[in-house]
GROMACS .gro file of C-alpha atoms in nm:
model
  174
    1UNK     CA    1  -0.200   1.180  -0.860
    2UNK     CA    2  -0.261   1.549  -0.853
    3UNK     CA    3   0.010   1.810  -1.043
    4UNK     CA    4   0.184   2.045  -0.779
    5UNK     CA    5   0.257   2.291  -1.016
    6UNK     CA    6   0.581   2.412  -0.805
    7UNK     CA    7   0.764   2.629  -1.009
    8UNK     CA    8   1.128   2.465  -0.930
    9UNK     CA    9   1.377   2.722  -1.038
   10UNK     CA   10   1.266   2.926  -0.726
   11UNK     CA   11   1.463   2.723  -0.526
   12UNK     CA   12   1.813   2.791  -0.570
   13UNK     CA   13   2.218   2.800  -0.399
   14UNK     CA   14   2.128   2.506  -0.137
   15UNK     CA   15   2.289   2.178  -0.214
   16UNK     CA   16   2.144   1.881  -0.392
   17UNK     CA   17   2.033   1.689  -0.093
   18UNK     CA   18   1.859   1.986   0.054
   19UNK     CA   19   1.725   2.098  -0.284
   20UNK     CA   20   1.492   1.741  -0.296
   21UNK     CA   21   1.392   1.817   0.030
   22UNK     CA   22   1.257   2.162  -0.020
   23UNK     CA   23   1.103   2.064  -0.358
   24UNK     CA   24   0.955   1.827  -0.187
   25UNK     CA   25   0.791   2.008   0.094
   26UNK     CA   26   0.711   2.269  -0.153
   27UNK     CA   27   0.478   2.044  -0.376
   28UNK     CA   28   0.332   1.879  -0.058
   29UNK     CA   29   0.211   2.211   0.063
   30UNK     CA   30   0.093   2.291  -0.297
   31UNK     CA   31  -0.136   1.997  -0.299
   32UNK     CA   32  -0.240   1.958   0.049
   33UNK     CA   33  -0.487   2.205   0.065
   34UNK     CA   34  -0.651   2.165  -0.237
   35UNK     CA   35  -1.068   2.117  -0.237
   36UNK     CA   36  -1.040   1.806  -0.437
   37UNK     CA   37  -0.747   1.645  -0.199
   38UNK     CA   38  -0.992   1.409   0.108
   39UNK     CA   39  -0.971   1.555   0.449
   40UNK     CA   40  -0.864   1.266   0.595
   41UNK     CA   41  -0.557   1.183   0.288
   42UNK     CA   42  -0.170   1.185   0.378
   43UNK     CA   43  -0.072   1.318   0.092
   44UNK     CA   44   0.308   1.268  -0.056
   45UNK     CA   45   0.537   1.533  -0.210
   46UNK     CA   46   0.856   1.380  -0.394
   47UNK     CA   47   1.113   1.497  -0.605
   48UNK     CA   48   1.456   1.394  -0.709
   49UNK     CA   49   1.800   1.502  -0.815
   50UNK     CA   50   2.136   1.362  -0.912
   51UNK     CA   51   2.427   1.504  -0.793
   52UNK     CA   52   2.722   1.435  -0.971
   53UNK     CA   53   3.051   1.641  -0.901
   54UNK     CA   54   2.852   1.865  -0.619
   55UNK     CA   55   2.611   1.973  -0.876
   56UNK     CA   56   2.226   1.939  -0.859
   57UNK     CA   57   2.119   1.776  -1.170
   58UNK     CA   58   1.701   1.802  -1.236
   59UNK     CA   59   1.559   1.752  -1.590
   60UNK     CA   60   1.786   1.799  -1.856
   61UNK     CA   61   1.629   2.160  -2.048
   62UNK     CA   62   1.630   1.977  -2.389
   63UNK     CA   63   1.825   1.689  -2.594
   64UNK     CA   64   2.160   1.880  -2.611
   65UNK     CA   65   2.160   1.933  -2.284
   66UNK     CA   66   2.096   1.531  -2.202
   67UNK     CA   67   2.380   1.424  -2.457
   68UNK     CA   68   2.583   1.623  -2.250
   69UNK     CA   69   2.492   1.473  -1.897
   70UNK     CA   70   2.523   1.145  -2.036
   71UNK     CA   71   2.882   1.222  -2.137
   72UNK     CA   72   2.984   1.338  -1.842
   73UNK     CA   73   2.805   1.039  -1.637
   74UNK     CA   74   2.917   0.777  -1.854
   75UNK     CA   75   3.136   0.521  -1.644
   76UNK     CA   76   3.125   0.767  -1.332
   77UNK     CA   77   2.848   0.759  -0.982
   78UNK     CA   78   2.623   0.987  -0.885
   79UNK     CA   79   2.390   0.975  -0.588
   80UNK     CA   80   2.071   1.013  -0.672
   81UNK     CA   81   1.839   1.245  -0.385
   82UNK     CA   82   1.523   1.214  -0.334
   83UNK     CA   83   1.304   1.452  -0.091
   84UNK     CA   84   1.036   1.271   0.074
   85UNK     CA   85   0.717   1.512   0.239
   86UNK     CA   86   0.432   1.322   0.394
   87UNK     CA   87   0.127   1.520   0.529
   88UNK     CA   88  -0.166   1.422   0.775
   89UNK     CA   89  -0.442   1.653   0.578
   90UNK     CA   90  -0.656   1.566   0.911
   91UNK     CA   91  -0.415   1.562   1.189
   92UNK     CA   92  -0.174   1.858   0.984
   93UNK     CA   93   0.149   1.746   1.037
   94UNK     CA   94   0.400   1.636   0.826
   95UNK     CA   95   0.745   1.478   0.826
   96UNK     CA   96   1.035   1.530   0.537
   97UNK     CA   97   1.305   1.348   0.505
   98UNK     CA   98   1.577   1.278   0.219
   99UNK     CA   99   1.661   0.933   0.057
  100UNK     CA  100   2.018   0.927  -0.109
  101UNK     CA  101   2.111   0.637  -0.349
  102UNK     CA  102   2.452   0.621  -0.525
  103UNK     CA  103   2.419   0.549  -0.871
  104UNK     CA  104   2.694   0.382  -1.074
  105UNK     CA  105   2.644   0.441  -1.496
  106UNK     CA  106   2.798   0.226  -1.764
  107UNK     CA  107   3.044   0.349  -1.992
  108UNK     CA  108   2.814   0.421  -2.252
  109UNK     CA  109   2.918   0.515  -2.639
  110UNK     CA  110   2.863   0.868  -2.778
  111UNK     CA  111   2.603   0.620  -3.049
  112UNK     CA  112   2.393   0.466  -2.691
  113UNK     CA  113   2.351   0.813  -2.584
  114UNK     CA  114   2.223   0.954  -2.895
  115UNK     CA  115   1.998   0.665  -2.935
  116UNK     CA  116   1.869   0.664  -2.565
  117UNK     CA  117   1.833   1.055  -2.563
  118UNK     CA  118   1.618   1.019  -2.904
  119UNK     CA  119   1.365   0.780  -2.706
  120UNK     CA  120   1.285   1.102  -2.528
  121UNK     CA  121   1.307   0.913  -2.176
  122UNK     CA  122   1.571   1.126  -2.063
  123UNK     CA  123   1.417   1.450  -2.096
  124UNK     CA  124   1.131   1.388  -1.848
  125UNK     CA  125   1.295   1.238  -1.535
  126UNK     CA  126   1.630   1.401  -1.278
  127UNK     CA  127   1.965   1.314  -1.399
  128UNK     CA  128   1.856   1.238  -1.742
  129UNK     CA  129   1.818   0.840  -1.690
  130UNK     CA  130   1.574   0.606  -1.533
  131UNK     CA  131   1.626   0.244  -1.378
  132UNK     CA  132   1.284   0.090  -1.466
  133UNK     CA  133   1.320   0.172  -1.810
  134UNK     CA  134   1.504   0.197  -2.116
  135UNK     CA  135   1.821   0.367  -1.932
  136UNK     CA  136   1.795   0.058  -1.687
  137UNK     CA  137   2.049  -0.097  -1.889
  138UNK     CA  138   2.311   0.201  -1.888
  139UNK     CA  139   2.312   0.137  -1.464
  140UNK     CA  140   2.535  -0.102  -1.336
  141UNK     CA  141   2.478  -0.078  -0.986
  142UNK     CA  142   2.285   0.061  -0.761
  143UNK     CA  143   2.408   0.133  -0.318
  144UNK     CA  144   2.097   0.173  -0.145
  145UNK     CA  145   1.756   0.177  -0.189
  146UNK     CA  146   1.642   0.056  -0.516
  147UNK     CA  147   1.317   0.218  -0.469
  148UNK     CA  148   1.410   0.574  -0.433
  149UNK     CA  149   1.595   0.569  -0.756
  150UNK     CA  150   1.182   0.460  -0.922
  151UNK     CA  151   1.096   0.770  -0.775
  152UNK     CA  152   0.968   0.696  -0.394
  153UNK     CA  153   1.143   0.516  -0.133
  154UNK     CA  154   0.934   0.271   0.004
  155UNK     CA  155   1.089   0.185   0.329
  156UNK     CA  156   1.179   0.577   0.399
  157UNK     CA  157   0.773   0.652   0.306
  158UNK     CA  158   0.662   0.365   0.549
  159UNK     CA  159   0.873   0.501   0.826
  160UNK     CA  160   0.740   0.874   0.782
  161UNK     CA  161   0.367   0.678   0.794
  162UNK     CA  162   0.456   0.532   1.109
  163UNK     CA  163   0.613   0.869   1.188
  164UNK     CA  164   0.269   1.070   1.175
  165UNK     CA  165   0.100   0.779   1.349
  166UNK     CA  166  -0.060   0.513   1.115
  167UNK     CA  167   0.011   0.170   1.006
  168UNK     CA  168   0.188   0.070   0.640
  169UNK     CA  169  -0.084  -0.204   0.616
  170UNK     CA  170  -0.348   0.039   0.647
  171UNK     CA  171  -0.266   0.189   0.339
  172UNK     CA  172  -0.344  -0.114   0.133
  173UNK     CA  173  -0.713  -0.124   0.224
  174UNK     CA  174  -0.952  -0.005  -0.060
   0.00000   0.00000   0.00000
């Protein structure tokens, strides 16, 4: 895995779904042309962002700021959005697409979310929570792909592989 270093807060005003999309395309482009990235790589640029109440929701700034999210998320849905940007380094195309999941969160106490937010998990990921881990248990449901709320959408990355001609099997090899 190789760091975009996108700075994120120059992408601004667009809604949440587009916001993935472009953040995604931005850190595919960052990477893509790097020396140590193989000429013939596809190379993936993802990121994510919960949208609850129209609002874009990336990583929370600092604990305060997660305590608050949680609050407001408690016993509500989101949808989480996740911009997908595959690139042929060899062939140079790419395809970007956007995964949407809705989210549903437990009605958490005021005592879980201080507890969860001092694990320090929700300070490093979009929306403040994550499924495969210690906020898995504040989730109770999930509509849609269970992958794109990991991080990557599996069956939306395997279609943009077929989409820029290769096979999903292929990728296994080595």
């Amino acid at each position: 895995m190789i760091v975009s270093g996108v700075d994120e807060s120059q992408v601004r005003d667009v809604p949440p779904a587009e916001l993935a999309l472009r953040l995604a395309e931005l850190k595919c482009n960052a990477v893509a042309p790097r020396p140590e990235v193989p000429a013939d790589a596809l190379v993936l640029g993802c990121d994510s962002v919960l949208e609850l109440d129209g609002e874009a929701l990336g990583k929370p700034a600092d604990a305060d700021e997660a305590v608050r999210r949680w609050q407001a998320m408690r016993g509500r849905s989101g949808v989480l959005h996740t911009g997908h940007c595959l690139r042929d380094v060899a062939g140079g195309r790419q395809v970007a697409t956007t995964a949407s999941t809705t989210v549903h969160f437990a009605d958490v106490t005021d005592d879980e979310i201080t507890a969860y937010v001092a694990t320090g998990e929700p300070l490093h990921v979009a929306g403040a929570f994550t499924v495969d881990g210690r906020g898995g248990g504040f989730v109770t449901g999930i509509e849609g792909d269970h992958h794109n709320v990991v991080g990557v959408s599996l069956p939306l990355l395997r279609e943009q592989v077929r989409t820029l001609g290769h096979r999903w099997t292929d990728l296994w090899a080595g």
